[in-house]
Amino acid sequence: MNPNRSAALLAVVLVAGALFAHKAALALPNPFFGGDAGHRMNFASSPVAPLDNRIWLPFLQLHVAGAYHLRLPVPAYVLIPCVYFFVAVLFLGRIALGCAGRARGGGVFALLLMGAFAYHITVAPCSVQLYQEIVSSALFFYLIQAGALELRKRKRLVLIAWAALLTREIFWIYLLVLTVLRFRRIRADRTLRLAFLSFWSIPVLWLLSIPLGYLLFLGRFPDIPTEWPLTINKESDAALSSLWGSAAHLANSLAVSGALSLAAALGAAAAALALGSRRTAPGPAAPADPVALAARRLAPFSLLSLAIAYGLILLFDPWQATGGSGRLSFTLLEHGFVWCAILYGASARLVASRAWLVRAILGAGLLAGLSLDRATWIPRDHAEARRQHAEIRQLVDRFAQRRLPVVAFVGDEYWSMVRRFIAPTLRARRIFYPDAPAETGGPADILVIRATSPHRPGERYAWHADYTLEGERYELHVRRPLPGPIHAAHPK
């Protein structure tokens, strides 16, 4: 291997490791699991996590369930997204080296690309929480770098493709596009035919299992088409959305996610590259040029898959119930970062002045997406919250000596309670009462009551302590008789 390339590859590995260390330092002190991450943790004992009329694909949840049944501590769950983040930036760096490494400053640009991805306004929050998007990025970048678009025959590619198809539905679209684009070669090769049959069996079997699951657990078949086959959350029962409303929602997401600035930079860089190639390039790129080959392979796949994905979003608006999320743009961002590497590499064909113009445009687009949130860069002080969590966890463990403890949460919405209390009550059964329990005593061993709630437990419970988490005060009551030497704490 070329010594310069070996040094560049070593730099990519070291930077990926440093970025992982920083992400772990941000994630490990944080005892809270917000949004989808908290919901996943609430179903930690299960390999699947349902949400309203939707069941998430199980790959990430299998990690959570595995950690739960191995009785691993809470930090193990926190490190799951950090590990996949490491894989994502490592293989993004390798893609960049393959495409941009031959251009002047290509190695430095590869490191810049990794850093821009790590601290992007949309990527950064997902890299330290249990969200499937960062897992998707890791698998996508690996598949691109390992030759999935070229249909290379590698066993590990098949294994990673199976995992990807069980992670996010976007990989189902990728499978469709790749099947259409490379159909002749797939049909002519027995090994590829078998591999693609196994790939297609995953979405087919998953979709066929959903009606059976509804029948077994709910005693009915799912509503068509929102509950099946679309499995999307809608504010109304209508599957098709107003195109104007969907477009406005999508535009807002693209704006807040930073995807628009990256797309604009890519468009400007591509225009400058095309203009410079016509006027100053010595001739067309040689057929063996790896950058040209990468562009020719990726262009039809990328354009067609993005058109299908975002066309479906316009039709059905599957994020309607959680509008405003920048994560809707994650797929576009993943493709955008790969195209940054390709365009940077292609700039090597230009004269110096135009080459640096293309590179400056790409650099500006990457820098424009960096997060300015302090929490993206500096760990927050959660020492007091962790101390309170430790007290609650000890209490749960006391009750667990007799049987599986039951914790009831009263007077606050589900998402807030899960975010703030899932970590210390992970080994308990949880019940949520947004208003008040139907009976005064209730079935719970421990009651967590928001201080502003008018509900107060009966004589079957004894006050144990007050806790303040993220500025909200909660009272904790325990069932009488207390299991063992539990003593009430002083109010905080």
C-alpha angles and dihedrals in degrees: 000000000000109000092226091051091047090053091048091050091049089051090052091051093047093048091047088052092048091049090050091051091051093048091049089050089053096044105040098063092050110094095183128095109198131189118342091358091061092046090052090051090050086061094040094131092057129074089219130048118207120204116190105301093347136083117201118230105264108234097096093036089055088062091052093047091047092053090047096052091044086055092232118172122259094263088066090065091048092055095055095082091039091058092050089046088056090052091048097052092041094056093038086056091050091050089051092050091051093050106028102023094092093054120085108275091009094136092052090047090053089057091046090051091052092050093046090053093046095054100031113138092245101032098047098068092046092051093067101037135062097268123141093223095078090049088051091052092052093051094042095051091045093051092048094048094044094054106260092147090054090050092236113187104239125141092218090056090058091049093049091046090054090051092048093051088055093049109057134358090234087080088059087060090047089052091051093048094046091048091053096044096046100029097125094052093044092050092048096051119068094202092052091046091056092045093051092045088056090048093051092048090067100063091036095052092042093053092045091051094057098072089047090051092051090050095048099043104027102025093234142078118257122264113260126264106355098049092032135053095353096043092194133147114240134178087226133027092251112111097201116064133208104276090218092052092045092049092050091049092048093047091051091050092048090051098048093042096058091239093120094058091049092047091049091051091049091050093049092046092049091050092049090047093051092047092047092048092054094048107032112015115111091226144311118317115268115257090244093055103124093208093053090046091050091050093049092050097043100041100071093037094048097043095046097044093047091047091053094043097049093037088059090048090054091049100044106016092211092184093057094113091054100036122178098039115143089206088083086077096052095104092051091050093052091054091043094058091050090050090051089061093047095049092047090053092047090055089072088080092063131083112267098261095052092040091057090047090057091046093048091052091050092047092050091050091052094047092048090064097054116122118246093193110122091220089063090065110022126048114241123234107253096156094120093047091050090050092052091046090053090055092049092047091053089052092050090049090053092057090043090065088075103032143321103311121230120218120193122199116206135189103011136082120270098248095053094048093048092047094052104034110027095093098057094038097044093116093051136077111254131211123187125211112178089190116014138316116269090239129040096236101033127186096277129114091201128030121202108193126183106238093233092057115105091216117109124180123241129248091285088078133063125206110249110173147326120242131191116204123175090347095306121113122220133184119221119207127182131207119255130271094046117225106244129323100342113156127193114254124228116261113266 
